[in-house]
Short mmCIF file of C-alpha atoms in Angstrom, two decimals:
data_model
loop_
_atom_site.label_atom_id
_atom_site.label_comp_id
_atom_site.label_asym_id
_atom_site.label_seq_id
_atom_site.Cartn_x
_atom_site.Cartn_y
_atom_site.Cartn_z
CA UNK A 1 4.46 -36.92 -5.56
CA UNK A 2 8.03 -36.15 -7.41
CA UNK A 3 8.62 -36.37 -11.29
CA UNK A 4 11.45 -34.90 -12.60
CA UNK A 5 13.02 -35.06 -16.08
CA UNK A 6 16.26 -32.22 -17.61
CA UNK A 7 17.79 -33.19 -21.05
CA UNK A 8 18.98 -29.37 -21.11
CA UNK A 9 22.48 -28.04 -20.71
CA UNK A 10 22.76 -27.04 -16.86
CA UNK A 11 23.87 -23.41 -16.19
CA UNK A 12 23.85 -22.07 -12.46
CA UNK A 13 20.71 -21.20 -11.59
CA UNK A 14 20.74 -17.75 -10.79
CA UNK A 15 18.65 -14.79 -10.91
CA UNK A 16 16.58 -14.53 -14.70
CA UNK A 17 18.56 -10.80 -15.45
CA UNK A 18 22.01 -12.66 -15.40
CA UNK A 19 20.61 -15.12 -18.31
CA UNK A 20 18.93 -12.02 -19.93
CA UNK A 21 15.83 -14.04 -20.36
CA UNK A 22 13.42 -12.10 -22.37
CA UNK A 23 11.02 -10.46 -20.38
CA UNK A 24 7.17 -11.14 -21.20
CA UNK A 25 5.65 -7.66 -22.13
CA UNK A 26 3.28 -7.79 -19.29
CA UNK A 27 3.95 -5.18 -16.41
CA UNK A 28 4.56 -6.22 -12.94
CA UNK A 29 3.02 -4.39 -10.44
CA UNK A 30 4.00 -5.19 -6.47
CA UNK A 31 2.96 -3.44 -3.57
CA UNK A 32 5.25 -2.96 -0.46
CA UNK A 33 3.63 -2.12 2.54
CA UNK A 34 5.04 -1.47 6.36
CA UNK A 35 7.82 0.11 5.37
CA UNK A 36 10.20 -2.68 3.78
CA UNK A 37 13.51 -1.58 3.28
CA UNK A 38 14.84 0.07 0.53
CA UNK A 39 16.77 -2.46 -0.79
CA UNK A 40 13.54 -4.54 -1.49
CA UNK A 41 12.51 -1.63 -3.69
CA UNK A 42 15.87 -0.56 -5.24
CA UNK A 43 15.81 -4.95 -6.25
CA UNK A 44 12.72 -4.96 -7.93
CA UNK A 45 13.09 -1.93 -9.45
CA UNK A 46 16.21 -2.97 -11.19
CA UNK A 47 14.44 -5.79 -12.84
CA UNK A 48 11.81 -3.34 -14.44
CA UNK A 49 8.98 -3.96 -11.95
CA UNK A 50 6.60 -1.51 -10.82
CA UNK A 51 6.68 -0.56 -7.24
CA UNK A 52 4.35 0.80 -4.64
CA UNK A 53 5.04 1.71 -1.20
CA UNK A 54 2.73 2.18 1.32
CA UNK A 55 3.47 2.43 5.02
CA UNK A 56 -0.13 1.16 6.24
CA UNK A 57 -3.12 0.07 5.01
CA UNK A 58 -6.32 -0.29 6.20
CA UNK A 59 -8.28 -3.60 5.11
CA UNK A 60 -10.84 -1.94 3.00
CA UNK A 61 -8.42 0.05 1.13
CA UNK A 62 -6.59 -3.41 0.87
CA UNK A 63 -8.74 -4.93 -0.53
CA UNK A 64 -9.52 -2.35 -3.05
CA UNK A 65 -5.59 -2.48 -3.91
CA UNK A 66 -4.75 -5.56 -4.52
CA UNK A 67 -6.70 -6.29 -7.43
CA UNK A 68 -4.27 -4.47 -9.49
CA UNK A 69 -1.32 -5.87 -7.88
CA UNK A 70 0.57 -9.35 -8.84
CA UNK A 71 2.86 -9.54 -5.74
CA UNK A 72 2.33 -8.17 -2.15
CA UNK A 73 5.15 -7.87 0.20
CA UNK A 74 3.89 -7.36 3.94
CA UNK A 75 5.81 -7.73 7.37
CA UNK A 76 4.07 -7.95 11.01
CA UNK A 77 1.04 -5.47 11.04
CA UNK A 78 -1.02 -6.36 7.26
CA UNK A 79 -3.30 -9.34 7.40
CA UNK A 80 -4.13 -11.17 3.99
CA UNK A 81 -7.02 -13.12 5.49
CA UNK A 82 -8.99 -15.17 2.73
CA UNK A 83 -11.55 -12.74 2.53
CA UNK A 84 -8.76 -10.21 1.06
CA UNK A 85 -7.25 -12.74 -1.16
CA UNK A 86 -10.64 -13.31 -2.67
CA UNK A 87 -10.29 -9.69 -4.34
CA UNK A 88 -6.71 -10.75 -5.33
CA UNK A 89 -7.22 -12.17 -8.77
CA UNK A 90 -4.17 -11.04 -9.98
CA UNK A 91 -1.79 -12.09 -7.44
CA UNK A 92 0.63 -14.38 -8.15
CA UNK A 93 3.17 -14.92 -5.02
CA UNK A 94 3.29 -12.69 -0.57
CA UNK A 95 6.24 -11.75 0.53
CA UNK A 96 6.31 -11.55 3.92
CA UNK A 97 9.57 -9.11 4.97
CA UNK A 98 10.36 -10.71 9.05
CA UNK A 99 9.93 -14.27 10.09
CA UNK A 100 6.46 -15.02 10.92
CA UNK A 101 4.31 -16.41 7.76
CA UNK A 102 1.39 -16.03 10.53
CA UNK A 103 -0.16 -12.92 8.82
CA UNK A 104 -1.34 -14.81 5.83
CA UNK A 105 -4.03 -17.61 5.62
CA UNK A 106 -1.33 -19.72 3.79
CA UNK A 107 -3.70 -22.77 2.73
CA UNK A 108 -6.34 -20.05 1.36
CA UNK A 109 -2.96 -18.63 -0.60
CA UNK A 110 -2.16 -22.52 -1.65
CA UNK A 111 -5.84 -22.91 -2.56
CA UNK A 112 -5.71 -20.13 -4.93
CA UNK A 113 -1.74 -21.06 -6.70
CA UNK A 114 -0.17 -18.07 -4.36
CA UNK A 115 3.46 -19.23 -2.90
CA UNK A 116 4.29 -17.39 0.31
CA UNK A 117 7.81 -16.51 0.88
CA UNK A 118 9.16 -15.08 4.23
CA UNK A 119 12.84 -14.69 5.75
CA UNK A 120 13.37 -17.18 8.45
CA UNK A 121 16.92 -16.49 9.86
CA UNK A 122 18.01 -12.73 8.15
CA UNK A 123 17.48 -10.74 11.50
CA UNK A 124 18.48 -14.00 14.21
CA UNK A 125 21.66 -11.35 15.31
CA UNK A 126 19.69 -8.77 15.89
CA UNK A 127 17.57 -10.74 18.17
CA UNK A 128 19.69 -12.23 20.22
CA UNK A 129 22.17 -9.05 21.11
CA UNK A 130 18.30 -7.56 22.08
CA UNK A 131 18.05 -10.38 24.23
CA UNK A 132 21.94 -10.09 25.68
CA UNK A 133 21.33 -6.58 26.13
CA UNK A 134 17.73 -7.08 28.35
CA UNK A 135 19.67 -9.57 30.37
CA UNK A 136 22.11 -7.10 31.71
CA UNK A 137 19.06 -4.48 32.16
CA UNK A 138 17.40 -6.61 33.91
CA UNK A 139 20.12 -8.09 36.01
CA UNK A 140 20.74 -4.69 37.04
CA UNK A 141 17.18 -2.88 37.12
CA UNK A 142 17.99 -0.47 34.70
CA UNK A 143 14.09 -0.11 33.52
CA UNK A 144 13.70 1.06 36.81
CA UNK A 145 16.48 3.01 37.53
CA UNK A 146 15.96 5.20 33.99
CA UNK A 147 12.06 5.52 35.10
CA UNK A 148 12.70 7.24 37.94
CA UNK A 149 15.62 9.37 36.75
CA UNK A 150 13.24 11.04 34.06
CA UNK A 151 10.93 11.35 37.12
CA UNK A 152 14.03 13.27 39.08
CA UNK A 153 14.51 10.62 41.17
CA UNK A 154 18.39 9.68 42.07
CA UNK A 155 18.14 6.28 43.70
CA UNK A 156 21.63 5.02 44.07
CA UNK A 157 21.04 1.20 45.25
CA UNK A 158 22.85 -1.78 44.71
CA UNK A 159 20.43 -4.23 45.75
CA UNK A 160 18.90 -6.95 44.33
CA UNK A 161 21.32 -6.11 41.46
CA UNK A 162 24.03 -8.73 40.21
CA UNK A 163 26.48 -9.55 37.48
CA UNK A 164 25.02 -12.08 34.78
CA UNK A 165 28.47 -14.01 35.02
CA UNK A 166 27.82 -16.96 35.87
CA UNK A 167 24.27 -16.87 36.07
CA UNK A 168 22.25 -19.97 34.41
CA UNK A 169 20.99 -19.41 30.89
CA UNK A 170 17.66 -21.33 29.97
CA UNK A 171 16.84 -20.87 26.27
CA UNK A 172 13.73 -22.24 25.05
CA UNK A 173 13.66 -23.07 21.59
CA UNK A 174 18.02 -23.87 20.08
CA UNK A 175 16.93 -22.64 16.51
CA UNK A 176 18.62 -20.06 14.42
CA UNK A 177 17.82 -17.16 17.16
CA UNK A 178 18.87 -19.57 20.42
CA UNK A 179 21.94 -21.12 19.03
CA UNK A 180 22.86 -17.17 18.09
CA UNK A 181 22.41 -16.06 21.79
CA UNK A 182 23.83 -19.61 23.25
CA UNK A 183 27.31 -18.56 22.01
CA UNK A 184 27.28 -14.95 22.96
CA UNK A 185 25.79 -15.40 26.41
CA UNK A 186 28.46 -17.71 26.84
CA UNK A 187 31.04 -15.29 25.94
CA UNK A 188 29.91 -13.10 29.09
CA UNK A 189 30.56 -16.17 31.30
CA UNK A 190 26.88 -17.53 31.23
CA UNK A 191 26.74 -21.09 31.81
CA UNK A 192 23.62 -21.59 29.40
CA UNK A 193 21.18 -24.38 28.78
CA UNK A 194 18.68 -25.12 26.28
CA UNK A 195 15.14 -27.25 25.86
CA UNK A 196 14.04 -28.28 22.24
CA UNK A 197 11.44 -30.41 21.12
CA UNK A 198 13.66 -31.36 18.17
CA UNK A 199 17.31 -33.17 18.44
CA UNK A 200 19.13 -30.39 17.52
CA UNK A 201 23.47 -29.68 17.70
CA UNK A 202 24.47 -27.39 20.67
CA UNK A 203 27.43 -24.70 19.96
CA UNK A 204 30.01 -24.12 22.38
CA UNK A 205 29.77 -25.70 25.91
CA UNK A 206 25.69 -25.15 25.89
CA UNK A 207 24.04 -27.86 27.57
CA UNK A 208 20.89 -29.55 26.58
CA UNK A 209 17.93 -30.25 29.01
CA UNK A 210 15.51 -33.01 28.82
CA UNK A 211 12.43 -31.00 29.75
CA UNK A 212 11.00 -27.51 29.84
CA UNK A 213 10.44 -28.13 33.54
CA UNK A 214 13.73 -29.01 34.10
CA UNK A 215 15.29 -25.71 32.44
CA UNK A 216 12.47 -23.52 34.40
CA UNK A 217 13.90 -24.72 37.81
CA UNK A 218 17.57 -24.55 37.16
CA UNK A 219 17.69 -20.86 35.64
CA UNK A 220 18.11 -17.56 36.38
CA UNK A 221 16.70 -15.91 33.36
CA UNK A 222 14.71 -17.92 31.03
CA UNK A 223 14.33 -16.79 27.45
CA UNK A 224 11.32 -17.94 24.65
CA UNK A 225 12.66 -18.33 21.34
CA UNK A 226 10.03 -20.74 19.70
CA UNK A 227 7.21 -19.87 16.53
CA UNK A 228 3.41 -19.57 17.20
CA UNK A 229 1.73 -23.00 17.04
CA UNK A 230 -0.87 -25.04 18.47
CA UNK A 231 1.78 -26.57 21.06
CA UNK A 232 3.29 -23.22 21.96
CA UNK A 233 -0.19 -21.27 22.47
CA UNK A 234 0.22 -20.53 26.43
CA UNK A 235 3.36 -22.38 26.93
CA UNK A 236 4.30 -20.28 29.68
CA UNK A 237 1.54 -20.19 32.45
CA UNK A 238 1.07 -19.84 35.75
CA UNK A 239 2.10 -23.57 36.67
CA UNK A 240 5.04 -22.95 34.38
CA UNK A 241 5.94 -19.75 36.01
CA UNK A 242 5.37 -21.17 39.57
CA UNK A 243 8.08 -23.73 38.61
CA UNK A 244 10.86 -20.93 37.94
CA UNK A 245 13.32 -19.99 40.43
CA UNK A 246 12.15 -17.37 43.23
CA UNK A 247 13.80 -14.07 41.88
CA UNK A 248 14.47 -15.21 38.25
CA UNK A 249 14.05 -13.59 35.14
CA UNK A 250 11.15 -14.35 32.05
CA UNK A 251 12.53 -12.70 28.92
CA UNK A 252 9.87 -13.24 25.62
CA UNK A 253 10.61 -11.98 21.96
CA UNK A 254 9.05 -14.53 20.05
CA UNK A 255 5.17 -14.68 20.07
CA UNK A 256 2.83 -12.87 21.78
CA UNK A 257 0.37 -16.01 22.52
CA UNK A 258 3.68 -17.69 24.12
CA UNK A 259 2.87 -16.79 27.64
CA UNK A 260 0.04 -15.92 29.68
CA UNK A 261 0.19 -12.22 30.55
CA UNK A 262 -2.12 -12.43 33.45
CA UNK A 263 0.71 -15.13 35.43
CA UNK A 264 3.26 -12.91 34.45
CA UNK A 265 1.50 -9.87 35.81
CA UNK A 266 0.78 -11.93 39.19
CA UNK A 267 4.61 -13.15 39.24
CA UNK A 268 6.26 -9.66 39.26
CA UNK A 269 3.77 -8.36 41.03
CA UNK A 270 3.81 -10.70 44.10
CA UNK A 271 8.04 -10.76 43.88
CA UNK A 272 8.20 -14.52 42.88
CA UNK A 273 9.76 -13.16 39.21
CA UNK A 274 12.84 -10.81 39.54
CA UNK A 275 11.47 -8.58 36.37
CA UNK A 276 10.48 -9.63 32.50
CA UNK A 277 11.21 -8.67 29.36
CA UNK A 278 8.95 -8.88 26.91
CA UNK A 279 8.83 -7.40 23.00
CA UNK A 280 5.68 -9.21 22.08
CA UNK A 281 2.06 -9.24 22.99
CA UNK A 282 -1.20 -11.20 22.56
CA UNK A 283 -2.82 -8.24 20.83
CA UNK A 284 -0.53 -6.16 18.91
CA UNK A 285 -1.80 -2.16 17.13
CA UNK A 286 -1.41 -2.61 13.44
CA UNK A 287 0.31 0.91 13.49
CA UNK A 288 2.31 3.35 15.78
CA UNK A 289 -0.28 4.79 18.65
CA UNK A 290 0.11 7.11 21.51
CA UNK A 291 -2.89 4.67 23.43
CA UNK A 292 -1.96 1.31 23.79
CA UNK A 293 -2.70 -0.62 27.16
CA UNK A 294 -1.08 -3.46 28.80
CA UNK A 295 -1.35 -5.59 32.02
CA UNK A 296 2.54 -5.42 32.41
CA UNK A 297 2.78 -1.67 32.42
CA UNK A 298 3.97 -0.67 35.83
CA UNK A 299 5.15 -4.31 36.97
CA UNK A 300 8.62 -3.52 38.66
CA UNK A 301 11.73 -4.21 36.77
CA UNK A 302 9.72 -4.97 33.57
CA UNK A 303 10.79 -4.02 30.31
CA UNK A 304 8.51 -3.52 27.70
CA UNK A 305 8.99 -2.63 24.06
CA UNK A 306 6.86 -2.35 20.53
CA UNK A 307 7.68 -6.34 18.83
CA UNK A 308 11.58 -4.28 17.44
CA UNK A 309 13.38 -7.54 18.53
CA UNK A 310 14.39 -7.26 14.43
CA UNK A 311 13.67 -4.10 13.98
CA UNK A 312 17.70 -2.96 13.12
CA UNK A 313 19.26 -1.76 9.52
CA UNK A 314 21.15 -4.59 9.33
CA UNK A 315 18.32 -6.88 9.35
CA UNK A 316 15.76 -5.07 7.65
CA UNK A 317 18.33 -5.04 4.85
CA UNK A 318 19.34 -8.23 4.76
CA UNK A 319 15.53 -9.54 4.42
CA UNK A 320 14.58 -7.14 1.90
CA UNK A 321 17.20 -8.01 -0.60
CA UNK A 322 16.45 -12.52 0.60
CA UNK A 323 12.75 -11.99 0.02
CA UNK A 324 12.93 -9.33 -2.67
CA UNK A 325 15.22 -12.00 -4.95
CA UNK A 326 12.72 -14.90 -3.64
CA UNK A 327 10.35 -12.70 -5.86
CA UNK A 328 12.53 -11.83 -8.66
CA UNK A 329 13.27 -15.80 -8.21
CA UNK A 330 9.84 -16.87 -9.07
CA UNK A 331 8.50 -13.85 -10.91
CA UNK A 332 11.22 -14.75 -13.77
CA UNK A 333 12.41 -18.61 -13.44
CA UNK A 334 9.76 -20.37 -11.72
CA UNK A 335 11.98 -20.99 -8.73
CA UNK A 336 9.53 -21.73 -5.61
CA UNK A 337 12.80 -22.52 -3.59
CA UNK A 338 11.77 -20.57 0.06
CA UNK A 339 8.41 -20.91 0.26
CA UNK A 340 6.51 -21.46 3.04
CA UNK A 341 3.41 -22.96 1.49
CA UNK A 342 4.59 -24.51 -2.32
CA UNK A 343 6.57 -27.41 -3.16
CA UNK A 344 10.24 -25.74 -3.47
CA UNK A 345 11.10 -26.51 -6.90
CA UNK A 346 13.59 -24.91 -9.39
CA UNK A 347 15.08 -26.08 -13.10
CA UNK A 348 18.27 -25.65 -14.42
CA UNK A 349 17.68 -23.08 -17.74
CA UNK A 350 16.65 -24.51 -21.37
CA UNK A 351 18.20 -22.88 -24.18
CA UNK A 352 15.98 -21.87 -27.18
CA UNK A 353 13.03 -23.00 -25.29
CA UNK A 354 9.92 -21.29 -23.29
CA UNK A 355 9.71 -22.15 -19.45
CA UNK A 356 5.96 -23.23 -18.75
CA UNK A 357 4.65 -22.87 -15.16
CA UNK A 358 1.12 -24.73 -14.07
CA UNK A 359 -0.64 -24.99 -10.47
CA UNK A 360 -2.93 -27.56 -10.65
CA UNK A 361 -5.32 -29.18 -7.74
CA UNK A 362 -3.52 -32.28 -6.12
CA UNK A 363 -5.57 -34.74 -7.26
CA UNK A 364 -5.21 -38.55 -8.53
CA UNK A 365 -4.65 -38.90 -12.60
CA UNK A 366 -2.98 -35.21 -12.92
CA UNK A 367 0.33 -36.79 -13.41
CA UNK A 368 -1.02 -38.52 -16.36
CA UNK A 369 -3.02 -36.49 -17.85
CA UNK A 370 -0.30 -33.55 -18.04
CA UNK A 371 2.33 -36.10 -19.58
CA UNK A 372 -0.20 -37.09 -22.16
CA UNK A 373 -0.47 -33.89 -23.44
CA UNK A 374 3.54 -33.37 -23.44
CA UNK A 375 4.25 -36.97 -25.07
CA UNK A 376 3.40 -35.50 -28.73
CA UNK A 377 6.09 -32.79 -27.91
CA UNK A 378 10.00 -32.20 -27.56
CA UNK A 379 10.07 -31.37 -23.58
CA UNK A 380 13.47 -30.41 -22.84
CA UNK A 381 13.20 -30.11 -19.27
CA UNK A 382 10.28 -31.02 -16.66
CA UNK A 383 10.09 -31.27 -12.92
CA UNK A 384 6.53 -31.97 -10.83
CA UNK A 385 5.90 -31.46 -7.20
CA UNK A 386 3.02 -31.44 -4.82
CA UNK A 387 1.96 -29.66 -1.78
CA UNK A 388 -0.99 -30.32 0.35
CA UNK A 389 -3.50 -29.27 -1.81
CA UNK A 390 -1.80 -28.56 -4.66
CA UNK A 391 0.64 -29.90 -7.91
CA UNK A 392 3.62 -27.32 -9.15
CA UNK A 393 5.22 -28.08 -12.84
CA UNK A 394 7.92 -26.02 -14.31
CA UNK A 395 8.28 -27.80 -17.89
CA UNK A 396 10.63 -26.25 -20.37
CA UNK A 397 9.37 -27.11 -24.25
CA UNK A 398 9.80 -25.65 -27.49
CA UNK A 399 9.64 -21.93 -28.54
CA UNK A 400 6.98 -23.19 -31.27
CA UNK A 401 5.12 -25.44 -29.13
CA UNK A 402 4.72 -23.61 -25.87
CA UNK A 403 1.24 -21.39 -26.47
CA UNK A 404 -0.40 -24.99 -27.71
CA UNK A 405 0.97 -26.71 -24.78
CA UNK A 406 -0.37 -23.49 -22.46
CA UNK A 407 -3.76 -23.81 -23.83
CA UNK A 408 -3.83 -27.60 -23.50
CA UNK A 409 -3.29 -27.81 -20.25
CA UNK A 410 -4.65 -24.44 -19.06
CA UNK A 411 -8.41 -26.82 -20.29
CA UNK A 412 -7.52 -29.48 -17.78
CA UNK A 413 -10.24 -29.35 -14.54
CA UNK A 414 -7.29 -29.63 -12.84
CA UNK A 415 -5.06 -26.56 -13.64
CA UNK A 416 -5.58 -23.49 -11.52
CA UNK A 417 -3.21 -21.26 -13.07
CA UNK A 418 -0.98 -21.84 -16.52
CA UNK A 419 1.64 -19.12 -17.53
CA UNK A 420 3.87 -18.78 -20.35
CA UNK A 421 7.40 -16.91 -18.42
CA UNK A 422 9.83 -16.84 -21.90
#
């Protein structure tokens, strides 16, 4: 459902400070947990929020926590499972600092008026030189070679060792991450390939392959780029890796569940795979530990490291300061643009009016009963959206008018949260 009315003037809509929209008296409290960047902080800070940092958290204390709290900004290792947004009664948007929304129980957050916002694309560089730099390593058993070297072990060899020029390229998943890598594997003389379930635009001379099997037989190192979902639970198993080339290469920095670690442990183990990379497991620490156990440990030629695939300055900058203003965004305007889980709505500015924001339950008859109650009233700008299971309005009305208005439709069944910004 869409319904969308602006009779005001139509100024850029930018961040609320650059308007110098008058700030409800209420303090803003947000916790920041896992270590987000500094810039997230030094952000919010400069709009006069209060700021926590925590670098972990265990759920009980979480739970205790986020009562008090009106955003939460999280990245790979915090889970806000219903049972912790239950205690959250205060909380009015997540923030989740990486790319993966899987963290959060996003239809218990839509059930309770809480958009989630994430950065999808800020650390897709970082990624893919990761993966460019793992292909070389692998191509030329440097895991193995640096092993034994601490061990005081020279082992000058050449074999089994090669140049990645041209070498075939198979990139699962031509998103934001894939198209990244397509062009700079290509630059190192790759002749690279990709499989997507969606009709997506290849860069440069990449080529596009009707099937996954199809890319599995042709290359030499195969790399997952796709998001956790139902159809990409186990997508690499043994049939899948049986179909790969003998002496190939399995390189995984997307999601853990991706690929079944047991065929991957048989593959390098028998001789069939030439060596893996992988930066993501099934089961994951939710902090730094000097006792974590894999299969893959020990597998020759197989790098492992701690899910750092965007784990660089660059990145971890650039998504603080995306997600940070995705809160300042909504916090202050309204704007839902971003989320993961919300209608993505925004309204040009009023002036010399009061911006009115209500969730309401997506049901039949909420349409009309919220524009009966603005009829009597000079609306001066007004824009409805649903989600799933819920309605968003941003409605701009009268400086006079807007507490009446508030409590009008704050008494509708309907209405799950009503709140007054300016």
């Amino acid at each position: 459902m869409m319904f969308q009315m602006d009779n005001s003037p139509s100024p850029s809509p930018t961040l609320a400070s650059s308007l110098h929209l008058k700030k409800p008296p209420t303090k803003t409290n947000i916790l920041l947990l896992e270590n987000i960047a500094q810039t997230a902080v030094d952000a919010l800070r400069e709009q006069g929020f209060y700021v926590e940092t925590m670098a972990s958290i265990d759920k009980e204390t979480l739970i205790k926590k986020i009562a008090n709290f009106h955003a939460v900004g999280i990245r790979s290792k915090t889970d806000l499972t219903e049972d912790v947004l239950e205690h959250a009664k205060k909380l009015l948007c997540i923030g989740c600092f990486c790319i993966g929304t899987d963290r959060v129980d996003l239809d218990a957050a839509q059930r309770r008026g809480i958009p989630v916002f994430n950065s999808p694309y800020q650390n897709s560089r970082s990624v893919a030189e990761l993966i460019i730099a793992n292909i070389i390593n692998l191509a030329r058993q440097i895991g193995d070679r640096n092993k034994e070297m601490h061990n005081r072990i020279w082992n000058k060899t050449a074999k089994g060792c090669t140049e990645v020029r041209g070498k075939i390229l198979g990139i699962v998943g031509y998103g934001h991450i894939g198209s990244q890598l397509s062009v700079l594997a290509e630059a190192l003389g790759m002749d690279v390939k990709f499989y997507d379930v969606e009709d997506v635009m290849s860069l440069g001379n990449c080529k596009r392959v009707k099937t996954l099997d199809e890319l599995l037989k042709i290359s030499d190192f195969i790399t997952l780029h796709v998001p956790e979902t139902s159809q990409t639970k186990n997508l690499i198993t043994d049939r899948e890796i049986s179909l790969m080339k003998k002496g190939s290469f399995l390189l995984n920095a997307s999601r853990g569940s991706v690929v079944e670690i047991p065929a991957l442990v048989e593959a390098l183990k028998s001789g069939h795979l030439g060596g893996a990379y992988v930066d993501v497991f099934p089961s994951e620490p939710n902090g730094n530990t000097k006792d974590f156990h894999q299969e893959l440990q020990g597998c020759p030629n197989t790098i492992l490291s701690p899910h750092i695939g965007g784990s660089t300055t660059e990145a971890q900058d650039s998504i603080g300061r995306e997600v940070a203003n995705r809160f300042i965004n909504y916090l202050e305007t309204g704007s839902t643009t971003g989320s993961v889980n919300f209608p993505n709505v925004s309204l040009p500015y009023g002036v010399g009016t009061h911006r009115l924001l209500n969730i309401h339950k997506n049901t039949p008859g909420v349409l009309k009963a919220i524009n009966n109650i603005l009829s009597v009233y000079n609306v001066e700008g007004q824009v409805l959206l649903t989600k799933g299971s819920i309605g968003y309005l941003i409605v701009d009305v009268s400086v006079e008018t807007s507490n009446t208005i508030k409590e009008e439709i704050s008494k509708l069944p309907t209405s799950l949260k009503t709140r007054i910004l300016y």
